[in-house]
mmCIF file of C-alpha atoms in Angstrom:
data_model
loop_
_atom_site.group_PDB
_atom_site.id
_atom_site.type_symbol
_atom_site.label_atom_id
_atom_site.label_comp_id
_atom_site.label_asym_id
_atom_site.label_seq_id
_atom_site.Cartn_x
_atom_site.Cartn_y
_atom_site.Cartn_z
ATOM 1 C CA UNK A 1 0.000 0.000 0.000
ATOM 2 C CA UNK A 2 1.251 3.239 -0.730
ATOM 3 C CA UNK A 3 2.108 6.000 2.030
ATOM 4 C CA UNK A 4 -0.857 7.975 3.369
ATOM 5 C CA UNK A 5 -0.988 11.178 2.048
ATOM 6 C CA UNK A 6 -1.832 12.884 5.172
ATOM 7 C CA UNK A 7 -1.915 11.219 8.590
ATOM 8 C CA UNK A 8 -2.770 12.446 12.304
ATOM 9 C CA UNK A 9 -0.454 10.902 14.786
ATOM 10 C CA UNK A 10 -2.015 11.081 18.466
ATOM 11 C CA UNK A 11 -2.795 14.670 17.867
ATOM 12 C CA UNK A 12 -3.849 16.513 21.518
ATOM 13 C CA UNK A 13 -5.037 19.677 22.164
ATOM 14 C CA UNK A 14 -5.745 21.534 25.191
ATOM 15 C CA UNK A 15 -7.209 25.185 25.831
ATOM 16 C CA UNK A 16 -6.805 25.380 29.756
ATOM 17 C CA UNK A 17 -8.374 22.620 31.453
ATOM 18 C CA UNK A 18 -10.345 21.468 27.832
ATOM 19 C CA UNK A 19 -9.399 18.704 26.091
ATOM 20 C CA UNK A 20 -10.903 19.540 22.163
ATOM 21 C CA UNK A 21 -8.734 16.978 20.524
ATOM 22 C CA UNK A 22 -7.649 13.596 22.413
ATOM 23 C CA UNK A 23 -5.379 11.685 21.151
ATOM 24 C CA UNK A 24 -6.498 10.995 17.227
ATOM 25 C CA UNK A 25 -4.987 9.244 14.704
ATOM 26 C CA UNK A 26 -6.135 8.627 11.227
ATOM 27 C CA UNK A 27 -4.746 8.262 7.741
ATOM 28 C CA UNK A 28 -6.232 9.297 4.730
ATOM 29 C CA UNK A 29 -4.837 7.688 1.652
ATOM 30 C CA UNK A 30 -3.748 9.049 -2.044
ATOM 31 C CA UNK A 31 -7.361 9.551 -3.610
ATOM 32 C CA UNK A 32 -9.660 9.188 -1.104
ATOM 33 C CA UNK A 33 -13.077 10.518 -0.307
ATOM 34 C CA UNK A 34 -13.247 9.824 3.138
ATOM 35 C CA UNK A 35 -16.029 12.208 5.891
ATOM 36 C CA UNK A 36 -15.178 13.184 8.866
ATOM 37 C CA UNK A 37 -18.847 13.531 11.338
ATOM 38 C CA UNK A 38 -19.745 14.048 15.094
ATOM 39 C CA UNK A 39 -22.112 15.879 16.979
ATOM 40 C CA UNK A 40 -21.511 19.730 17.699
ATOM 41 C CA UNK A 41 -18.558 20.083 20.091
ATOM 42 C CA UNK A 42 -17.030 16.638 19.147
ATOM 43 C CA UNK A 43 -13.304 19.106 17.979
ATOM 44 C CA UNK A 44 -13.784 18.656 14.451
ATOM 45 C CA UNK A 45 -13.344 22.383 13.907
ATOM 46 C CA UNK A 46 -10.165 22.081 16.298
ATOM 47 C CA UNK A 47 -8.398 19.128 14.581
ATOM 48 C CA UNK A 48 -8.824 20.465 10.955
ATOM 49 C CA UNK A 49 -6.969 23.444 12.548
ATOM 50 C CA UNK A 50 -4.370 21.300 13.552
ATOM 51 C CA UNK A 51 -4.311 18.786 10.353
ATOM 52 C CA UNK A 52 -3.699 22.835 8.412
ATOM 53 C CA UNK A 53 -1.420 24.460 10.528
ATOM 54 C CA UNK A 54 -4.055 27.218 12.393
ATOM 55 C CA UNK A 55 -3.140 25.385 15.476
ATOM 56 C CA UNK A 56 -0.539 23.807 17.302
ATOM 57 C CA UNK A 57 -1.051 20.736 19.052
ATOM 58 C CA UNK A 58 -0.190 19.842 22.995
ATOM 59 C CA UNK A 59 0.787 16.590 21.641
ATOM 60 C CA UNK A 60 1.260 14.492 18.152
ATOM 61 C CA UNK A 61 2.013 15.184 15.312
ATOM 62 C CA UNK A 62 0.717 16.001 11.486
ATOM 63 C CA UNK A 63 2.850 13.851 8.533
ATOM 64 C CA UNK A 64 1.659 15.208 4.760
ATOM 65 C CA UNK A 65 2.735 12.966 2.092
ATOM 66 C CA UNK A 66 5.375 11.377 4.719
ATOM 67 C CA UNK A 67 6.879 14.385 5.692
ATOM 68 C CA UNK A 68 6.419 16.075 9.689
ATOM 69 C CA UNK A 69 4.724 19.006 9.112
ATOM 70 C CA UNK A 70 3.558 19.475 12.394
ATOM 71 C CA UNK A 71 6.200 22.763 13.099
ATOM 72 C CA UNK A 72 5.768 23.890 9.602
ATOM 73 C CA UNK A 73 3.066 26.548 8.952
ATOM 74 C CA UNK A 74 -0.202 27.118 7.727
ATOM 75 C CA UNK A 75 0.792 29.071 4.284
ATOM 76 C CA UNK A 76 3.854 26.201 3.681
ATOM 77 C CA UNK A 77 1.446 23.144 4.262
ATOM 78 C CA UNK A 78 -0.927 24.770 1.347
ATOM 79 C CA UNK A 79 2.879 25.310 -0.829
ATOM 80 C CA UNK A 80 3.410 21.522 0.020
ATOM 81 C CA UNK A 81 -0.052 20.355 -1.163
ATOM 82 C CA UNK A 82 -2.702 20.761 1.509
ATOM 83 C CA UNK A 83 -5.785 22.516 0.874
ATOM 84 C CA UNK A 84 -9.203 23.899 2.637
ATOM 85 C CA UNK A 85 -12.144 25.418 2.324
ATOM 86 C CA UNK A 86 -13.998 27.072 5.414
ATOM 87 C CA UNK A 87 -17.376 26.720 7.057
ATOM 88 C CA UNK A 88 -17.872 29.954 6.837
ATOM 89 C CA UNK A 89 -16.547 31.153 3.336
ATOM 90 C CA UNK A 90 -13.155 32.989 2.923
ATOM 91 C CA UNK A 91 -13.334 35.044 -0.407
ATOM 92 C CA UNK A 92 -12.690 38.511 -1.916
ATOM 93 C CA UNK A 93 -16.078 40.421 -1.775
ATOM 94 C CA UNK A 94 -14.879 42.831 -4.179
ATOM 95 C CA UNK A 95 -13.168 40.753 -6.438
ATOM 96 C CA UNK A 96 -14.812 38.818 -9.608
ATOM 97 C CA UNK A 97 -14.275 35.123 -9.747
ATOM 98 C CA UNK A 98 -11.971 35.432 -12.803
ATOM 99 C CA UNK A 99 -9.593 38.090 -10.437
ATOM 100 C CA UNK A 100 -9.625 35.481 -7.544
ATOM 101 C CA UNK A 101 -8.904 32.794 -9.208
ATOM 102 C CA UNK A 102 -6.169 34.564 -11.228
ATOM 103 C CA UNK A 103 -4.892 35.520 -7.717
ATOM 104 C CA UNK A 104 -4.470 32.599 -6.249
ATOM 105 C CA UNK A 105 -2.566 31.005 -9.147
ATOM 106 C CA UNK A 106 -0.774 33.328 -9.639
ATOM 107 C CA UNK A 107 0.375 33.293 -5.700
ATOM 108 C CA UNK A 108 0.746 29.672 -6.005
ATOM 109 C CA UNK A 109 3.324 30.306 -8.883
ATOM 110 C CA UNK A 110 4.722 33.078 -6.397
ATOM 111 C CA UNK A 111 4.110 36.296 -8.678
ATOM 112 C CA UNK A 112 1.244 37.074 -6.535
ATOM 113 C CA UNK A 113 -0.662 40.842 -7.427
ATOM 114 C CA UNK A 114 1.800 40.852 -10.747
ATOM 115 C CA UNK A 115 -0.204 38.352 -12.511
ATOM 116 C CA UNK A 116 -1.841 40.990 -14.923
ATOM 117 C CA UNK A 117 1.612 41.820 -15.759
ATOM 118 C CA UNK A 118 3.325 38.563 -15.839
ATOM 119 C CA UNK A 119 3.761 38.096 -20.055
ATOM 120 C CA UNK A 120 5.596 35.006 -19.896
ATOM 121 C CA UNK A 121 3.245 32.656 -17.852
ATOM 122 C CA UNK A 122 -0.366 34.788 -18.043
ATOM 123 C CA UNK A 123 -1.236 32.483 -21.106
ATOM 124 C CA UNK A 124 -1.085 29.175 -18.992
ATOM 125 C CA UNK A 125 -2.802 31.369 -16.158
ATOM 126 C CA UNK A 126 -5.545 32.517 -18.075
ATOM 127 C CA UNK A 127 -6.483 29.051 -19.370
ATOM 128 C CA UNK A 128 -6.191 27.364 -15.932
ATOM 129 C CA UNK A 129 -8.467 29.955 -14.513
ATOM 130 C CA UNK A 130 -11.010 29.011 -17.906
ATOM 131 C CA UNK A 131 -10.788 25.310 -17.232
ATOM 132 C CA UNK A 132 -11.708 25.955 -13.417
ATOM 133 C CA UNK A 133 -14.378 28.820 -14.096
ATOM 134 C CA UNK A 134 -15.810 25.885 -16.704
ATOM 135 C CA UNK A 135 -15.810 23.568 -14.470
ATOM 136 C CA UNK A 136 -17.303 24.791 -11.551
ATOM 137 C CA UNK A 137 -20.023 26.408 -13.490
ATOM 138 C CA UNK A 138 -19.221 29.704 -13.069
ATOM 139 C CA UNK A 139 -18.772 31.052 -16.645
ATOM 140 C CA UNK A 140 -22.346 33.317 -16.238
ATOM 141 C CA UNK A 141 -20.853 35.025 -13.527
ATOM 142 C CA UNK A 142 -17.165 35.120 -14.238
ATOM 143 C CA UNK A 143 -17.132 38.778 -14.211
ATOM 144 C CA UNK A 144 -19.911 39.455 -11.397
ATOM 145 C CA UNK A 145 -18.281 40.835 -7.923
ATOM 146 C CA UNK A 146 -18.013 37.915 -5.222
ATOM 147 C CA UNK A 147 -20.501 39.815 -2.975
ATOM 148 C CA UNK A 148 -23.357 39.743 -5.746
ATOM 149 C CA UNK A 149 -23.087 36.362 -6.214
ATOM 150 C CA UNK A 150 -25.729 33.794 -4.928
ATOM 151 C CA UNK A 151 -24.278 31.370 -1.971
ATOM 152 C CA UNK A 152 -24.110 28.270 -3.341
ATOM 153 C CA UNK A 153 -21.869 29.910 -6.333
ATOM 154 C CA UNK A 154 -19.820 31.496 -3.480
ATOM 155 C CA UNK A 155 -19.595 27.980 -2.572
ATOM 156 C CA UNK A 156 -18.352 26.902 -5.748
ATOM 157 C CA UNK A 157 -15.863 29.415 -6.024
ATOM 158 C CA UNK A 158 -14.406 28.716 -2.455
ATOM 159 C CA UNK A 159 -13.800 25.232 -3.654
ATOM 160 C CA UNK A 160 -12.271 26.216 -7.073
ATOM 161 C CA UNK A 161 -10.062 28.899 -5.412
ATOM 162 C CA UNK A 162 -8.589 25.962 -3.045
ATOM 163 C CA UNK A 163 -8.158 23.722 -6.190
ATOM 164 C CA UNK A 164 -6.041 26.035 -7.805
ATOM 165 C CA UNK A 165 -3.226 25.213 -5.014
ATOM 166 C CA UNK A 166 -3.034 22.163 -6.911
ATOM 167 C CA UNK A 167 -3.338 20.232 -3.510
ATOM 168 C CA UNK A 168 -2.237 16.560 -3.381
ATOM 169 C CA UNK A 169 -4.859 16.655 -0.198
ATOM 170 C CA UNK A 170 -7.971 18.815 0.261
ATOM 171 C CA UNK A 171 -10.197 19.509 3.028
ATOM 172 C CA UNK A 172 -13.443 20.716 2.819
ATOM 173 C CA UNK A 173 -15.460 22.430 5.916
ATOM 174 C CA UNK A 174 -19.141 21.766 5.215
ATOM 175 C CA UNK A 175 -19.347 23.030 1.713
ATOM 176 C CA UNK A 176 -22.842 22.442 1.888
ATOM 177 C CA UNK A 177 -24.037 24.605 4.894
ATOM 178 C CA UNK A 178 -26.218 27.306 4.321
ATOM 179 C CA UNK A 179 -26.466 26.476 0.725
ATOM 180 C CA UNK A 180 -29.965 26.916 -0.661
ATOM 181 C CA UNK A 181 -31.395 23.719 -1.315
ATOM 182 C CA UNK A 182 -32.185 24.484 -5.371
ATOM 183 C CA UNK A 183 -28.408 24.812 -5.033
ATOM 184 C CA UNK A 184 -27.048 21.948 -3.184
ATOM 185 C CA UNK A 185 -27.439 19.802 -6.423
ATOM 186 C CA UNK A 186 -24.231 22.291 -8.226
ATOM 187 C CA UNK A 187 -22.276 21.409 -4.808
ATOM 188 C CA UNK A 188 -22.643 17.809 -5.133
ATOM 189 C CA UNK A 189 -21.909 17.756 -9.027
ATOM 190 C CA UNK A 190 -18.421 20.036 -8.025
ATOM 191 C CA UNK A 191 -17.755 17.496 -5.411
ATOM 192 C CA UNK A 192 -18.427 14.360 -7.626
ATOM 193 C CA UNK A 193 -16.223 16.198 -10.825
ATOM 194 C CA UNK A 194 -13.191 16.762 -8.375
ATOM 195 C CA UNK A 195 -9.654 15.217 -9.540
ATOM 196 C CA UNK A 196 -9.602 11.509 -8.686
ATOM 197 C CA UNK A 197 -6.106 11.823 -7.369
ATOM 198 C CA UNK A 198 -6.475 14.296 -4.509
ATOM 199 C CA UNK A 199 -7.273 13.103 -1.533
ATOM 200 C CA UNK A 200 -10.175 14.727 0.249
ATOM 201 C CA UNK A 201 -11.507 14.757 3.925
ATOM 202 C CA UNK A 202 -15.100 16.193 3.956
ATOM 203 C CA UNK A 203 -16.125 17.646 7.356
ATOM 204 C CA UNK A 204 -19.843 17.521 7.245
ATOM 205 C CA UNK A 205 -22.902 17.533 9.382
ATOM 206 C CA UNK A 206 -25.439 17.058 6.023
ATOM 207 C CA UNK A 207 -26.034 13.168 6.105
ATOM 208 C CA UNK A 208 -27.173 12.772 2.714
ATOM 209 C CA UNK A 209 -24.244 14.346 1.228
ATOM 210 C CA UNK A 210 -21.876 12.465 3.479
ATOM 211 C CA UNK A 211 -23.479 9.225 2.037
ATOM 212 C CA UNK A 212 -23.027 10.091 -0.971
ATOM 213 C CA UNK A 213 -19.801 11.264 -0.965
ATOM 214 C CA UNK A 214 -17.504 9.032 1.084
ATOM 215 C CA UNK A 215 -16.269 5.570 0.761
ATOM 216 C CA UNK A 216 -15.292 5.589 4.329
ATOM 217 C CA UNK A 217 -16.173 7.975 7.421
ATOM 218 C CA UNK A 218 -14.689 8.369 10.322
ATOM 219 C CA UNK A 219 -16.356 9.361 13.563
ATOM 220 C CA UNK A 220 -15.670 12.069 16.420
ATOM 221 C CA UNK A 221 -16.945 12.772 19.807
ATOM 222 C CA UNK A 222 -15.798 14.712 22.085
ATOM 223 C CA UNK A 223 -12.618 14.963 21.198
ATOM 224 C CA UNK A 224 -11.806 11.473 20.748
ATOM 225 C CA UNK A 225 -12.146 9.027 17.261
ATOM 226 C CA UNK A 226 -14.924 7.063 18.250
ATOM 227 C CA UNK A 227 -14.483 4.701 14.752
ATOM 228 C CA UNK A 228 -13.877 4.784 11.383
ATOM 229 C CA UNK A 229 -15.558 2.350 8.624
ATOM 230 C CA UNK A 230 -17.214 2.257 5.271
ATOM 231 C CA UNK A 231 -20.673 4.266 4.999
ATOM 232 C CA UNK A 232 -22.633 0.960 5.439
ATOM 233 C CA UNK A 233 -20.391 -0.441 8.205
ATOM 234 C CA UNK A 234 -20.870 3.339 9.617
ATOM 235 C CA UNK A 235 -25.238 3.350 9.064
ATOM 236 C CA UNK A 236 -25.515 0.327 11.641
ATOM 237 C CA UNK A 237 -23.126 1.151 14.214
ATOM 238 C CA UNK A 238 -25.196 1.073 17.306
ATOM 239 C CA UNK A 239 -22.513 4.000 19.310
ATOM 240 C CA UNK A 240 -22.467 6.029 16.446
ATOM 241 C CA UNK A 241 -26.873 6.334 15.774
ATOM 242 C CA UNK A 242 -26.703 6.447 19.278
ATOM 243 C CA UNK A 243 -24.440 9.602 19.352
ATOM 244 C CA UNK A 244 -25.243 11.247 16.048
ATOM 245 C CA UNK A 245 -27.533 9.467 13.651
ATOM 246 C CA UNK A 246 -30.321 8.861 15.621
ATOM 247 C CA UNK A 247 -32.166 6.013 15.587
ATOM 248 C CA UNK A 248 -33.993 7.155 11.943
ATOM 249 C CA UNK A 249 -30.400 7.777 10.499
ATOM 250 C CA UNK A 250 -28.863 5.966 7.578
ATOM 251 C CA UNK A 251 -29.636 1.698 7.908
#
């Protein structure tokens, strides 16, 4: 089996006398589509801070694509190939999706605001920030301000903003939540058209789209990794309807 391209090793953090995250460890392999769940509270938020750098942990450590990178920070884990979205999206109001996305590649090829001006590579740019405004379904609005955009397009162009890292692993914070639902279809096509080779962890408390998405889940409560298993295997866990499903969840 090959390496796992991004792996919690008895990760701990503590804010006083709170333990958010005990003790996890998980792997996520090259290509997955694996969910992480739990109740409200259970440190999701927390550990996806410390799998990305936001955080340090009390204890453990983060490996990306076998290397430590639990001392190395937040901007250098997305330079090395990690990726995120946020529950609450992070984008340039002001901005058109064609400008953000023509940001962020171009700060991923390290020219940064001198992308309108970079001759020599704005060619490539310009058709990698087609391909992703194509793809994402965003060529009506390609030249619409960020703020004037509907949510679930905001959505959209979150997740095509953290694609153009060109992340071997990418994490994505309930891209779903507080998406309309005549909307939530677009979010499940951009999920189901992302590249098969990048890894993804979905943090999610949407059931359906969990379901749908991942081939295997894994399962947190209050702070520690309760279990991990394929959707099915997941469904009719007695601990985890018990503690999050309900009795009327998935079976």
């Amino acid at each position: 089996m090959s390496r796992p391209a991004l792996e919690a090793r008895g990760l701990m953090k503590q804010f006083g006398a709170l333990l958010a995250t005990d003790s996890v460890s998980f792997a996520l392999q090259p290509g997955a589509r694996q969910a992480l769940i739990g109740p409200n509270g259970a440190g999701k938020t927390t550990l996806i801070n410390l799998l990305t750098g936001v955080i340090k942990p009390t204890e453990g450590h983060v490996v990306l694509n076998g290397q430590d990178v639990t001392a190395v920070s937040a901007s250098e884990r997305v330079r090395l190939g990690l990726s995120r979205t946020f529950q609450i999206n992070q984008l340039f109001p002001h901005l058109t999706p064609i400008e953000s996305l023509g940001l962020a590649i171009s700060e991923r090829n390290r020219s940064g605001a001198d992308f309108w001006r970079v001759a020599g590579t704005r060619a490539a740019i310009v058709a990698e920030i087609e391909d992703l405004i194509t793809r994402f379904g965003l060529e009506a609005d390609m030249d619409v301000p960020t703020h004037r955009l509907a949510y679930g397009k905001q959505r959209l162009l979150e997740i095509a903003l953290a694609l153009a890292t060109r992340p071997r692993v990418l994490l994505l914070d309930e891209p779903a939540a507080g998406v309309p639902e005549e909307e939530r279809q677009d979010i499940l096509a951009a999920l189901a058209a992302l590249p098969a080779e990048v890894a993804i962890l979905l943090i999610e408390h949407d059931m359906d789209l969990v379901f749908t998405f991942a081939t295997r889940i894994s399962v947190l409560v209050a702070g520690r990794l309760l279990t991990e298993g394929d959707p099915e295997t997941i469904a009719k866990d007695e601990r985890v309807r018990a503690v999050y499903l309900g009795e009327d969840g998935h079976g």
